[in-house]
mmCIF file of C-alpha atoms and ligand atoms in Angstrom:
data_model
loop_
_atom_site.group_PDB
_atom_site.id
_atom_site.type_symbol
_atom_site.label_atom_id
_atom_site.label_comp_id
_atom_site.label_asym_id
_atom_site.label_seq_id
_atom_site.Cartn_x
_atom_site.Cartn_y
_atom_site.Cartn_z
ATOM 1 C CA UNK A 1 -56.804 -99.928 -23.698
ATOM 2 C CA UNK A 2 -56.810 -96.856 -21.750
ATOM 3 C CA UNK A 3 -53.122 -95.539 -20.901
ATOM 4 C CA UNK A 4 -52.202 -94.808 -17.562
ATOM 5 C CA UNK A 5 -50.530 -91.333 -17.058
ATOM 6 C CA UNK A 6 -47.099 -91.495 -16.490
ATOM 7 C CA UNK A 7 -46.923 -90.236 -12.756
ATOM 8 C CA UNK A 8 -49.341 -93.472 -11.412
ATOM 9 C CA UNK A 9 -47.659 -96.092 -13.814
ATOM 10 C CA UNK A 10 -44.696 -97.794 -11.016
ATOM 11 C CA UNK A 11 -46.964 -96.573 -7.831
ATOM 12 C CA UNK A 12 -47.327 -99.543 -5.561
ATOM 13 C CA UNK A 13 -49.785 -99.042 -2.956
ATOM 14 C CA UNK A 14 -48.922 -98.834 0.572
ATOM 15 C CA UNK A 15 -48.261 -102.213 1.703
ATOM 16 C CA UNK A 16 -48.085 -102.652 5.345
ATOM 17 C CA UNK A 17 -48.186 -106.456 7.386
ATOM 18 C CA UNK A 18 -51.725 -107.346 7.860
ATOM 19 C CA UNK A 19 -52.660 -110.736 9.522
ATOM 20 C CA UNK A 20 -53.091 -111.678 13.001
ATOM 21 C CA UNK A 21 -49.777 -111.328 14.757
ATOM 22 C CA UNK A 22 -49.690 -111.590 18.657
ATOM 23 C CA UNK A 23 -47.442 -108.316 18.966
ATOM 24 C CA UNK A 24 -46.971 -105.463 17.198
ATOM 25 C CA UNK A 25 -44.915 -102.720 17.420
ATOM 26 C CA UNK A 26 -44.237 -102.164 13.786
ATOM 27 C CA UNK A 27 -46.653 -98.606 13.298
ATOM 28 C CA UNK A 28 -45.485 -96.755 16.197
ATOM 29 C CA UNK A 29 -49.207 -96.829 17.726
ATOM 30 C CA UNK A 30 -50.029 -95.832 21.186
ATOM 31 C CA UNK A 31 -50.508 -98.917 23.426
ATOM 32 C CA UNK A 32 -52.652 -97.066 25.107
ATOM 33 C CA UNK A 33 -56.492 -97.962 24.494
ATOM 34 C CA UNK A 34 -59.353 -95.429 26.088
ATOM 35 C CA UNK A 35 -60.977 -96.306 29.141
ATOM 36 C CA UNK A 36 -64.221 -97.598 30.284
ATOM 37 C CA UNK A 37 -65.352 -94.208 30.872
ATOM 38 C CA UNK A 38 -64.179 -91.904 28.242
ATOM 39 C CA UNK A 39 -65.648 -95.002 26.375
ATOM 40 C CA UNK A 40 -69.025 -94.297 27.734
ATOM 41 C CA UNK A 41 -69.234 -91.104 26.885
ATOM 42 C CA UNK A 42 -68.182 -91.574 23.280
ATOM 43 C CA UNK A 43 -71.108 -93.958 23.101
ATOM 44 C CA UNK A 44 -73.543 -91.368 24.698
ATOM 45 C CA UNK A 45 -72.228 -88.437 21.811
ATOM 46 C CA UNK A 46 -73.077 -91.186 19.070
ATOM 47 C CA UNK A 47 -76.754 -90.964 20.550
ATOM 48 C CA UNK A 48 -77.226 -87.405 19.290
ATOM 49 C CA UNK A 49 -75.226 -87.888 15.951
ATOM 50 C CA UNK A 50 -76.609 -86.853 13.033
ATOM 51 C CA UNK A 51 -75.668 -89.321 10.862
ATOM 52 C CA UNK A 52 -78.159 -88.063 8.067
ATOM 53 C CA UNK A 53 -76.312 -84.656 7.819
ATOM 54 C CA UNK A 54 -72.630 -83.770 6.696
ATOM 55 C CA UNK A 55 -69.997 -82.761 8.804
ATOM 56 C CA UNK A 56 -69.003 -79.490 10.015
ATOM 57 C CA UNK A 57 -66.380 -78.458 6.823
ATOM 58 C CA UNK A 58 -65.003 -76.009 9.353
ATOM 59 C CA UNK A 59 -64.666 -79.078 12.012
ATOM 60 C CA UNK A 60 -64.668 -76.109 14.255
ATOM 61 C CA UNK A 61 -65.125 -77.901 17.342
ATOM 62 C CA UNK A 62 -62.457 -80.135 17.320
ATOM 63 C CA UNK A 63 -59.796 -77.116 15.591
ATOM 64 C CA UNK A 64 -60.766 -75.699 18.936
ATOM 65 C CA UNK A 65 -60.211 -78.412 21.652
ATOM 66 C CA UNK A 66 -56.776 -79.195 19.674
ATOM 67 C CA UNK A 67 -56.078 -75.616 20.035
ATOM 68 C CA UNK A 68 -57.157 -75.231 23.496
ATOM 69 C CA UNK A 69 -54.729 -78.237 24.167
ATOM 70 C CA UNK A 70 -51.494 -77.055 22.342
ATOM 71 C CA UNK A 71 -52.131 -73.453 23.196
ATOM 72 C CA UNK A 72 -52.043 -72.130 19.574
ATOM 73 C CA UNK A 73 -55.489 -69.676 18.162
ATOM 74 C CA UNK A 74 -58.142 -71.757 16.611
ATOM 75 C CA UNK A 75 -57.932 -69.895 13.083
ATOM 76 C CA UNK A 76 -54.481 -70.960 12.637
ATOM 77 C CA UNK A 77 -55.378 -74.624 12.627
ATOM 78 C CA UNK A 78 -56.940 -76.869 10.158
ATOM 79 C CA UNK A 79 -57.878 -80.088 10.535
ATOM 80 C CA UNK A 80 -57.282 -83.621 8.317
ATOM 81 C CA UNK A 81 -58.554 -86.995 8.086
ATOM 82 C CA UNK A 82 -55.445 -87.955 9.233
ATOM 83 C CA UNK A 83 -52.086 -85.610 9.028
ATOM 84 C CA UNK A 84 -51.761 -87.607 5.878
ATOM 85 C CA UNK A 85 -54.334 -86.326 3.988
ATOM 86 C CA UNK A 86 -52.948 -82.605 5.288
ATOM 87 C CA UNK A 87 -49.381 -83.779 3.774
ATOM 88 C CA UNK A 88 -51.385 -84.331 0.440
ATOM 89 C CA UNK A 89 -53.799 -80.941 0.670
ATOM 90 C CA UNK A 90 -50.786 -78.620 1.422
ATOM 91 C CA UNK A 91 -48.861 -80.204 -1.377
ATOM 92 C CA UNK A 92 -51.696 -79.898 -3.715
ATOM 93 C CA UNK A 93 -52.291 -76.220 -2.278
ATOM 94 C CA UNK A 94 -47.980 -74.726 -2.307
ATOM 95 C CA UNK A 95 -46.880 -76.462 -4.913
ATOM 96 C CA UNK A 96 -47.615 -76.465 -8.569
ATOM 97 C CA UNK A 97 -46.007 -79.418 -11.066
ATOM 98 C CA UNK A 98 -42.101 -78.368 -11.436
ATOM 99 C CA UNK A 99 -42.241 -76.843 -8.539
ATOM 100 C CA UNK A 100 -39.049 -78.099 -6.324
ATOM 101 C CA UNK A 101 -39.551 -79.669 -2.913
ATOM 102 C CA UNK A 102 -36.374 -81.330 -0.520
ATOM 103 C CA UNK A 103 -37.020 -83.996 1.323
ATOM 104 C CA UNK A 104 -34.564 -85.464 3.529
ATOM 105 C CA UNK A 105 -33.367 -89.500 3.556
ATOM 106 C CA UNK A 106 -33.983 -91.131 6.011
ATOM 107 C CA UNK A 107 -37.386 -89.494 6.640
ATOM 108 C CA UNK A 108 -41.246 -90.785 6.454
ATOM 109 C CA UNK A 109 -41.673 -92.148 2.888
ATOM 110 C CA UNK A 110 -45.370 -90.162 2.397
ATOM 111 C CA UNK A 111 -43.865 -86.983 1.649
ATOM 112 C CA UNK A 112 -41.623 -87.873 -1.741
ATOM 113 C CA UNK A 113 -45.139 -89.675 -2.460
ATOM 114 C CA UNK A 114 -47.103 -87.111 -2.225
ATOM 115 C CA UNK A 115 -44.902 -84.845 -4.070
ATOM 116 C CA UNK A 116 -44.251 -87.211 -7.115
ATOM 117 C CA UNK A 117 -48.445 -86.915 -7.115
ATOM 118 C CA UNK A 118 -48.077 -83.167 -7.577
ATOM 119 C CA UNK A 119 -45.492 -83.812 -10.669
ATOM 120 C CA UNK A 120 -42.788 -81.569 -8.874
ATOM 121 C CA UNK A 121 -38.902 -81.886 -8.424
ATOM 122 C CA UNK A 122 -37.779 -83.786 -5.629
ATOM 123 C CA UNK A 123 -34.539 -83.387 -4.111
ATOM 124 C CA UNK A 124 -33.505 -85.523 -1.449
ATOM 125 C CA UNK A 125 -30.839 -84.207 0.970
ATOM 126 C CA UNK A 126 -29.047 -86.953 2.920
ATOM 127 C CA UNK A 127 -28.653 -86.858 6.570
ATOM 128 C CA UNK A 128 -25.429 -87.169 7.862
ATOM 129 C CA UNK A 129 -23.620 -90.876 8.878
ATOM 130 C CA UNK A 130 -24.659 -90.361 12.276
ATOM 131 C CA UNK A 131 -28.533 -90.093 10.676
ATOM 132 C CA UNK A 132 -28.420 -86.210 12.177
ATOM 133 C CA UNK A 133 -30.073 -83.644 9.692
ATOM 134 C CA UNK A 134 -27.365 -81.919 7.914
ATOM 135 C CA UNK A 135 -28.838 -78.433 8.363
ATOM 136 C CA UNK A 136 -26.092 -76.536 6.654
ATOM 137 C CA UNK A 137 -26.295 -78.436 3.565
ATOM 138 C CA UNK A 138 -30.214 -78.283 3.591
ATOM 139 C CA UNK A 139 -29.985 -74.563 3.522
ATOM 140 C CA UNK A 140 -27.713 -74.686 0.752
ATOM 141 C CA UNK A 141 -29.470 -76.833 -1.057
ATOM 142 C CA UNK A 142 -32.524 -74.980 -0.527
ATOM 143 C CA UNK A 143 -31.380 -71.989 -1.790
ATOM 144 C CA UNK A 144 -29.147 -72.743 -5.228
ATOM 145 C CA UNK A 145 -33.069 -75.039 -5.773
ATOM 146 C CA UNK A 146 -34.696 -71.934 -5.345
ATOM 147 C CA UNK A 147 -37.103 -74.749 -3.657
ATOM 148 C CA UNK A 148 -40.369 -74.041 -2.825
ATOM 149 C CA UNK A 149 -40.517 -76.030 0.200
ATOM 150 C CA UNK A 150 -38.929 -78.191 2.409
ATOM 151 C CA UNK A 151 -40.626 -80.890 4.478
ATOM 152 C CA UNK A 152 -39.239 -83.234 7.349
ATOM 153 C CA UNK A 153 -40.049 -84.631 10.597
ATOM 154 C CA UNK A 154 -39.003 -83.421 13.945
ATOM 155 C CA UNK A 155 -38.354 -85.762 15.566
ATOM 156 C CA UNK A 156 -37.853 -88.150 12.722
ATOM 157 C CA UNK A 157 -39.393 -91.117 11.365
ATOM 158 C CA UNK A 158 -37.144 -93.291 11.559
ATOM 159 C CA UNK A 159 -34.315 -92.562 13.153
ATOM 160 C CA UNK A 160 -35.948 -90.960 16.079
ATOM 161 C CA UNK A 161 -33.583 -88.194 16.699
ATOM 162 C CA UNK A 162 -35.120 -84.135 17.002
ATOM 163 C CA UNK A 163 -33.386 -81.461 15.759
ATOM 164 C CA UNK A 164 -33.036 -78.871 18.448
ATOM 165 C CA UNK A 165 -34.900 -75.905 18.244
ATOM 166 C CA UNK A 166 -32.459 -73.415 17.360
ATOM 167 C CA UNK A 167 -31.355 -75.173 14.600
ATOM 168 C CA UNK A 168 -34.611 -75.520 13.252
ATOM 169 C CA UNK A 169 -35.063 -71.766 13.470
ATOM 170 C CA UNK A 170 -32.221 -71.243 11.379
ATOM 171 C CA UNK A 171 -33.229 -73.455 8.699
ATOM 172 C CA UNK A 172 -36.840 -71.402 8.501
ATOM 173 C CA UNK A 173 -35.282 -67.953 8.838
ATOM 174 C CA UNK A 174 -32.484 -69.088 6.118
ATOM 175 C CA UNK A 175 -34.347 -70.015 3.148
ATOM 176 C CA UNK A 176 -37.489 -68.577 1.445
ATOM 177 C CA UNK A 177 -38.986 -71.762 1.322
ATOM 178 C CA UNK A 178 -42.050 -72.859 3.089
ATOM 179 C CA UNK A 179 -40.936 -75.220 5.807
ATOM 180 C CA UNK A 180 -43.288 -78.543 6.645
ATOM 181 C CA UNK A 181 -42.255 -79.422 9.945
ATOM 182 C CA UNK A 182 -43.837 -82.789 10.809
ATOM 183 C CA UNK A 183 -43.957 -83.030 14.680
ATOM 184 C CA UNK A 184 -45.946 -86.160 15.053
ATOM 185 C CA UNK A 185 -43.579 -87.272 17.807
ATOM 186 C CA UNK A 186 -43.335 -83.825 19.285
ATOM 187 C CA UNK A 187 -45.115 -84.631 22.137
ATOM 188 C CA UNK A 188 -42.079 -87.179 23.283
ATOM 189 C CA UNK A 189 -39.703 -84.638 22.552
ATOM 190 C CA UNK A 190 -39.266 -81.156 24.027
ATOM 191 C CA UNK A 191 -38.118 -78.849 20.589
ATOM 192 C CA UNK A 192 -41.875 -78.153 19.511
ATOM 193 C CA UNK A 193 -41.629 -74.631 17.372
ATOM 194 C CA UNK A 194 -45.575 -74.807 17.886
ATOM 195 C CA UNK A 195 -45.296 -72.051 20.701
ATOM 196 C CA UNK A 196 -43.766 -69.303 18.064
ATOM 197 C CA UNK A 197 -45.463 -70.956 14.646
ATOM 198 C CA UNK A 198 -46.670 -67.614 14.446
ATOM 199 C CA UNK A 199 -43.553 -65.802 14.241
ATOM 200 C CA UNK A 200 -42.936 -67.717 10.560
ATOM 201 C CA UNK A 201 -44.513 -66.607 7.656
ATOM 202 C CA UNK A 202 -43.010 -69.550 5.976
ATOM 203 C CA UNK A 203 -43.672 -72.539 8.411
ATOM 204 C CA UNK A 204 -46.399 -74.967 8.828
ATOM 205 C CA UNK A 205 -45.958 -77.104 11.941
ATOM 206 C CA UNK A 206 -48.093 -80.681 11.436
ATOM 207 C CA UNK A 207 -49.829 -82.867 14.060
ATOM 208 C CA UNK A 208 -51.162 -85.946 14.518
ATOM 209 C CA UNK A 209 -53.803 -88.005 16.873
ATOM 210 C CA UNK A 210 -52.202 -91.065 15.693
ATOM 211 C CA UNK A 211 -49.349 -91.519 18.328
ATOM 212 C CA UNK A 212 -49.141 -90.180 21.436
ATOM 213 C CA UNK A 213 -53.073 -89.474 21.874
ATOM 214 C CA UNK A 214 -53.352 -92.710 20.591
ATOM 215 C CA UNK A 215 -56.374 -92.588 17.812
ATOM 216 C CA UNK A 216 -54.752 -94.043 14.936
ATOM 217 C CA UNK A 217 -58.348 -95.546 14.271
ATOM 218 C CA UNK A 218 -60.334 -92.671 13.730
ATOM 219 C CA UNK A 219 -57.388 -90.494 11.231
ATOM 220 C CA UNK A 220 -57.264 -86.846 12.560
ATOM 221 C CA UNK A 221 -54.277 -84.737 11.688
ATOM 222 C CA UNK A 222 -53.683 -81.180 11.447
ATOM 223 C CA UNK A 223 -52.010 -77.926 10.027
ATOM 224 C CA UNK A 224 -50.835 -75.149 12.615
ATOM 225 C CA UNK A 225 -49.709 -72.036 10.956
ATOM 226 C CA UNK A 226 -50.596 -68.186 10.107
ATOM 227 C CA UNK A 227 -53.706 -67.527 9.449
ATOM 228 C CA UNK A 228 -52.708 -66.540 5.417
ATOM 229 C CA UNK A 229 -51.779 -70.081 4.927
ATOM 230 C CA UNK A 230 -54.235 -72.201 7.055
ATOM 231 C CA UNK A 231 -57.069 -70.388 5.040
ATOM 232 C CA UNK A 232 -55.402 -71.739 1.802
ATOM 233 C CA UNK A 233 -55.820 -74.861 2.712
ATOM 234 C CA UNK A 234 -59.477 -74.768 4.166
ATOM 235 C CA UNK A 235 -59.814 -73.580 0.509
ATOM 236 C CA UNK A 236 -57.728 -76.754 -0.941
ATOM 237 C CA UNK A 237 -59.467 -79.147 1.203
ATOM 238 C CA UNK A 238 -62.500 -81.588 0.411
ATOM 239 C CA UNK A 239 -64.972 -79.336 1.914
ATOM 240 C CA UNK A 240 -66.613 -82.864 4.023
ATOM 241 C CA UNK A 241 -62.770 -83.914 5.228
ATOM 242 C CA UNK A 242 -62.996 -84.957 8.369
ATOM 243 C CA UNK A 243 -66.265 -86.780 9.074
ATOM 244 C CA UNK A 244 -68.838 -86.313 11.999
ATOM 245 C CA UNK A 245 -67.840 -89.175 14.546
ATOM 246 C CA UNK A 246 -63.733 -88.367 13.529
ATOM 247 C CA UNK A 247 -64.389 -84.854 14.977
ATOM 248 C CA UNK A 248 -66.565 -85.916 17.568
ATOM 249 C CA UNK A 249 -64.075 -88.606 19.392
ATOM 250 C CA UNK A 250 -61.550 -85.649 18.891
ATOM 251 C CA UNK A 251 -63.505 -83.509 20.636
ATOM 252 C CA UNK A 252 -64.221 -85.653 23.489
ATOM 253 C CA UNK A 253 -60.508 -86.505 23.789
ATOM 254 C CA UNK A 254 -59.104 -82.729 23.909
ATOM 255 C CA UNK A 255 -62.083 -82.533 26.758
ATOM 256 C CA UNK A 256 -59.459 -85.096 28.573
ATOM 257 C CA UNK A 257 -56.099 -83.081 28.722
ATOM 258 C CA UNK A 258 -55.136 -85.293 31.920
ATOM 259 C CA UNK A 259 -55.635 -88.344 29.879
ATOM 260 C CA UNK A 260 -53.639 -87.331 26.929
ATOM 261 C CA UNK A 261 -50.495 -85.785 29.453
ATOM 262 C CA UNK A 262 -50.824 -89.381 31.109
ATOM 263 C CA UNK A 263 -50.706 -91.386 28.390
ATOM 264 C CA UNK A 264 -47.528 -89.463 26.790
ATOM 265 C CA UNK A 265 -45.671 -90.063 30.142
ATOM 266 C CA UNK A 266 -46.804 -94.080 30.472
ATOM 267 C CA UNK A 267 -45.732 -94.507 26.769
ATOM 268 C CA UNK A 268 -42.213 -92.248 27.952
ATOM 269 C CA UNK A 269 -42.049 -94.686 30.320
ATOM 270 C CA UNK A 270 -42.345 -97.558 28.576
ATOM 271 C CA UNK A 271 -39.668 -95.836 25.489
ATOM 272 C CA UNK A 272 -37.427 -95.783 27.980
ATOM 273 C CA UNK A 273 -37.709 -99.483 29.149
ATOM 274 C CA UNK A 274 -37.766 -100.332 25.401
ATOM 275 C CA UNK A 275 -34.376 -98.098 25.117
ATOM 276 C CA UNK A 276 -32.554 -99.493 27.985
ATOM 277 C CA UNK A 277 -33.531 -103.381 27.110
ATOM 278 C CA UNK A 278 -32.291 -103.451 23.902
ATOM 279 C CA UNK A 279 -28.912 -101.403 24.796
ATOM 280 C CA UNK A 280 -27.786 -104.007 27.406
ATOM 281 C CA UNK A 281 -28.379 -106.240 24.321
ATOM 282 C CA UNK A 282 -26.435 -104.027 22.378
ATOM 283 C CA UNK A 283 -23.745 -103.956 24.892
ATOM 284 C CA UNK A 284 -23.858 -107.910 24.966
ATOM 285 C CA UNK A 285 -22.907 -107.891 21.446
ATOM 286 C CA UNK A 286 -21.953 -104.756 20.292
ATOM 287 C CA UNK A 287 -20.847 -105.757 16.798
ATOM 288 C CA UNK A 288 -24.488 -106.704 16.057
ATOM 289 C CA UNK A 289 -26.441 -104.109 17.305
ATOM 290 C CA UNK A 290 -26.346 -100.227 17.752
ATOM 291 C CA UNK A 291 -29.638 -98.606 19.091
ATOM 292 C CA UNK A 292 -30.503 -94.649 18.515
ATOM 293 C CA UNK A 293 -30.755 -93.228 21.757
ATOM 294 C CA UNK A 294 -34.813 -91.909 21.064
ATOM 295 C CA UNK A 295 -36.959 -88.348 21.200
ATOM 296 C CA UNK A 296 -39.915 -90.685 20.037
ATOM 297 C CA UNK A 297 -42.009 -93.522 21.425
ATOM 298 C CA UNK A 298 -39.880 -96.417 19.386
ATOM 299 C CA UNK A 299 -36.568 -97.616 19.249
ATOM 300 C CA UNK A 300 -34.379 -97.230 16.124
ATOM 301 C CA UNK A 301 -31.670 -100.161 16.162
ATOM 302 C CA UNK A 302 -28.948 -100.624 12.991
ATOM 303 C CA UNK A 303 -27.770 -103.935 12.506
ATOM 304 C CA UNK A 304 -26.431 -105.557 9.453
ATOM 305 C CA UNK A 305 -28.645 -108.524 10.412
ATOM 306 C CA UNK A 306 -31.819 -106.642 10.342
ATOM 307 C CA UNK A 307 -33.749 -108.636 7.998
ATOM 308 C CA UNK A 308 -32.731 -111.903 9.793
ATOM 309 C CA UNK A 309 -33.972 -110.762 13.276
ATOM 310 C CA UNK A 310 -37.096 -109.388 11.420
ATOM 311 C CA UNK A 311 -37.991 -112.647 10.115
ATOM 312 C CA UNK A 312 -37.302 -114.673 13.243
ATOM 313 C CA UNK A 313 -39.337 -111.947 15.418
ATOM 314 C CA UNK A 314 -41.993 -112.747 12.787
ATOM 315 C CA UNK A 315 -42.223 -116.215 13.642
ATOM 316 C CA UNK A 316 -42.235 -115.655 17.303
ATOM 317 C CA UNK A 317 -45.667 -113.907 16.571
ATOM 318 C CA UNK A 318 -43.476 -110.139 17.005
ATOM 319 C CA UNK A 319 -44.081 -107.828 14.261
ATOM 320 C CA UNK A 320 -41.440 -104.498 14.069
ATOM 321 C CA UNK A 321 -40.741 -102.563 11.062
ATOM 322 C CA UNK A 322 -37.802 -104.053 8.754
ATOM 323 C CA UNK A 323 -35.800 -100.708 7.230
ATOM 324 C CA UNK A 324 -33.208 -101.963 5.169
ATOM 325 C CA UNK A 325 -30.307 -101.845 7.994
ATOM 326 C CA UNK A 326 -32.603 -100.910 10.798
ATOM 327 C CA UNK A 327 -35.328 -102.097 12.741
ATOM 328 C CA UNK A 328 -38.007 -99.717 14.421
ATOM 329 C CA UNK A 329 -39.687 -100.854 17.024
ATOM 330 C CA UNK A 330 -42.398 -99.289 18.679
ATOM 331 C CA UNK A 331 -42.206 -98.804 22.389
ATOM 332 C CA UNK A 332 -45.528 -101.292 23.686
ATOM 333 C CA UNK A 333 -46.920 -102.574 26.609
ATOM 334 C CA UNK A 334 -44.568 -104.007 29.299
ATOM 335 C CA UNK A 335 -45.315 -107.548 27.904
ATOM 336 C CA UNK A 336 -44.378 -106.790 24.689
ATOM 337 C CA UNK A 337 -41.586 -104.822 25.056
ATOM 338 C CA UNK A 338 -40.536 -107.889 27.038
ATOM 339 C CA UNK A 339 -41.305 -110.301 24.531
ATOM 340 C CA UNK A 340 -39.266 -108.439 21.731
ATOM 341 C CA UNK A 341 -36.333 -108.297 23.742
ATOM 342 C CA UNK A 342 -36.364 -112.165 24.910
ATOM 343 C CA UNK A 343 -36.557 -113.224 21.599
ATOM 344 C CA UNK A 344 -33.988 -110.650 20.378
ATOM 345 C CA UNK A 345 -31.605 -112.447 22.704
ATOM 346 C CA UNK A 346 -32.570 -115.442 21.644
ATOM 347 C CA UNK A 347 -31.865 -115.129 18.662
ATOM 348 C CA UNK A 348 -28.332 -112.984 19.415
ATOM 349 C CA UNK A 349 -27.523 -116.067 21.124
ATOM 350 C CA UNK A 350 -28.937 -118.511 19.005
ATOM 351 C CA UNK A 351 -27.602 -120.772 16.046
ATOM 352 C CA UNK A 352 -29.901 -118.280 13.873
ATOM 353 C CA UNK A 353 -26.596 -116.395 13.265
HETATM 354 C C1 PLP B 401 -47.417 -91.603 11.816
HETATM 355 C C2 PLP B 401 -46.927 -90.368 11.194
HETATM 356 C C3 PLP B 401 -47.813 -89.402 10.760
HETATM 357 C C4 PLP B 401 -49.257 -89.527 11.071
HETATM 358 O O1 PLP B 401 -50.033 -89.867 10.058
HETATM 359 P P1 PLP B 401 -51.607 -89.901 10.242
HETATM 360 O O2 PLP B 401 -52.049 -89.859 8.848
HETATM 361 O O3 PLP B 401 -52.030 -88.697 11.028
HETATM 362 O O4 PLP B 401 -51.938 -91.167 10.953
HETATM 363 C C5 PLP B 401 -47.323 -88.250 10.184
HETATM 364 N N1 PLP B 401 -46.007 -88.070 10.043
HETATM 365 C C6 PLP B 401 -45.117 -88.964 10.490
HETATM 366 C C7 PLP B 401 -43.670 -88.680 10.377
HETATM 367 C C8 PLP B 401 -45.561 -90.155 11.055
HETATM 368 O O5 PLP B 401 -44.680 -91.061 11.476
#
């Protein structure tokens, strides 16, 4: 029988909830969905596809409309099907196998993945009780490692807390590792290092469509950094990445920088509904319940009863994300974020204890 390698014998696939559930607010999607309009255009661009022909490797349409967007040059970006894939390309690309990479705990599971893919060292660096990044200690760490580089997200995944901004500078300027710094949820927050990425030879700033510009569906990520590293990438990279209709809805949404700065501040909005909701629930029963106070669009709640409340959410037809003592839920439409906290109450002051 043909042996498996040792690195892909105890992977389990990633296993999220499928089914038909009423709500969910368990992937920290927009709620957002495009209108009738922008709609109508994306159906008149599929017209003059060329479906017969490969995509633009370069994507250099879409690396421009994201660039136009963020304010950042054009040849410092590259683009991803999905900021996944970029996680896995610039892994593949600055790291060779014993290589030593920190990752942080609690943080978004993909990057230890992705590493253990690439056969390196994996530290993992706890956060501090309070879930704050212990930057002192990461610095340390990163040094005695001699690690190659260090990759987290800012604001985080789960706990939704950002690091402020001078902090983060004096993790980059205090190690000689190359620093990943996921924003996906940068664009709830206000600590982006995206406007002086170019100051760092050491720091590649990721971004994602898949949250606040809501286009989970068609997976378009990317890399922002100097131009030395971003062309090691393109180099790394499936030369087809990103296909033709991925960079074409991108394109058409960057054309829409009103519609992406509107849908940030409904989902804001609705975060802070979310927040507020589930605090006065906290404060109803503060021995069961202690919510983060957010920088993202979903709401990061410890209780030792998470699994419970999971469960009984599940039945009501609400699906959040179960993390061991902590439930994330994703900031949705008023509806829904009025539906999770009814039957969060319920159940507070149900016989379900
Ligand atoms: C959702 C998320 C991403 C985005 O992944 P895509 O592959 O672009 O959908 C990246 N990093 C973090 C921390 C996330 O939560």
């Amino acid at each position: 029988m043909f042996s498996l390698n040792e690195k892909v014998q105890n992977l389990t696939p990633y296993d999220p909830i499928t089914g038909q559930y009423p709500i969910r607010l368990d992937a920290n999607e927009s709620f957002i969905t495009l209108s009738k309009e922008m709609k109508q255009e994306l159906a008149e661009e599929l017209q003059s596809t060329h479906f017969n022909r490969y995509p633009d490797p370069f994507a250099a349409e879409v690396r421009a409309g994201f660039a136009a967007f963020y304010g950042v040059p054009a040849e410092c970006v590259m683009a991803g099907n999905g900021s996944d894939e970029v996680i896995s390309v610039l892994m593949n690309a600055f790291l060779q196998k014993g290589d030593t990479v920190i990752t942080l705990e609690r943080d978004f599971s993909m990057y230890s993945f992705y590493a253990s893919i690439v056969e390196c060292n994996n530290i993992v660096v706890p956060k501090k009780d309070n879930f704050s990044i212990d930057v002192d200690r990461l610095i340390e760490t990163a040094n005695r490692e001699n690690a190659r580089m260090i990759v987290f997200s800012n604001p985080c995944n789960p706990t939704s807390l950002v690091l402020c901004r001078d902090e983060v500078r004096r993790l980059i300027t205090s190690v000689q590792s190359l620093v990943v710094l996921d924003e996906a949820y940068m664009d709830f927050s206000s600590e982006s290092l995206l406007s002086e990425f170019s100051e760092y030879d050491n720091l590649l700033i990721l971004k994602t469509c898949s949250k606040a510009i809501g286009m989970a569906a068609v997976r378009l990520g990317f890399a922002v950094g100097q131009k030395r590293l971003i062309d090691v990438l393109q180099a790394v990279k499936s030369p087809y990445n990103v296909n033709t209709l991925t960079q074409t809805v991108g394109t058409v949404i960057f054309s829409h920088p009103e519609y992406i700065r509107t849908s940030i501040q409904r989902i804001l909005e609705s975060r802070d509904d979310l927040y507020k909701a589930v605090l006065k629930l906290a404060e109803a029963f503060p021995e069961r319940l202690t919510p983060v106070k957010p920088d993202t669009n979903f709401v990061y709640v410890k209780s030792a009863e998470s699994r419970a409340i999971f469960a009984y959410l599940k039945e009501k037809g609400v699906i959040v994300r179960c993390m061991g003592d902590c439930l994330r839920i994703t900031a949705g439409r008023n509806y829904e974020n009025e539906a999770v906290t009814e039957h969060l109450e319920a159940y507070l002051k149900g016989e379900s204890r």
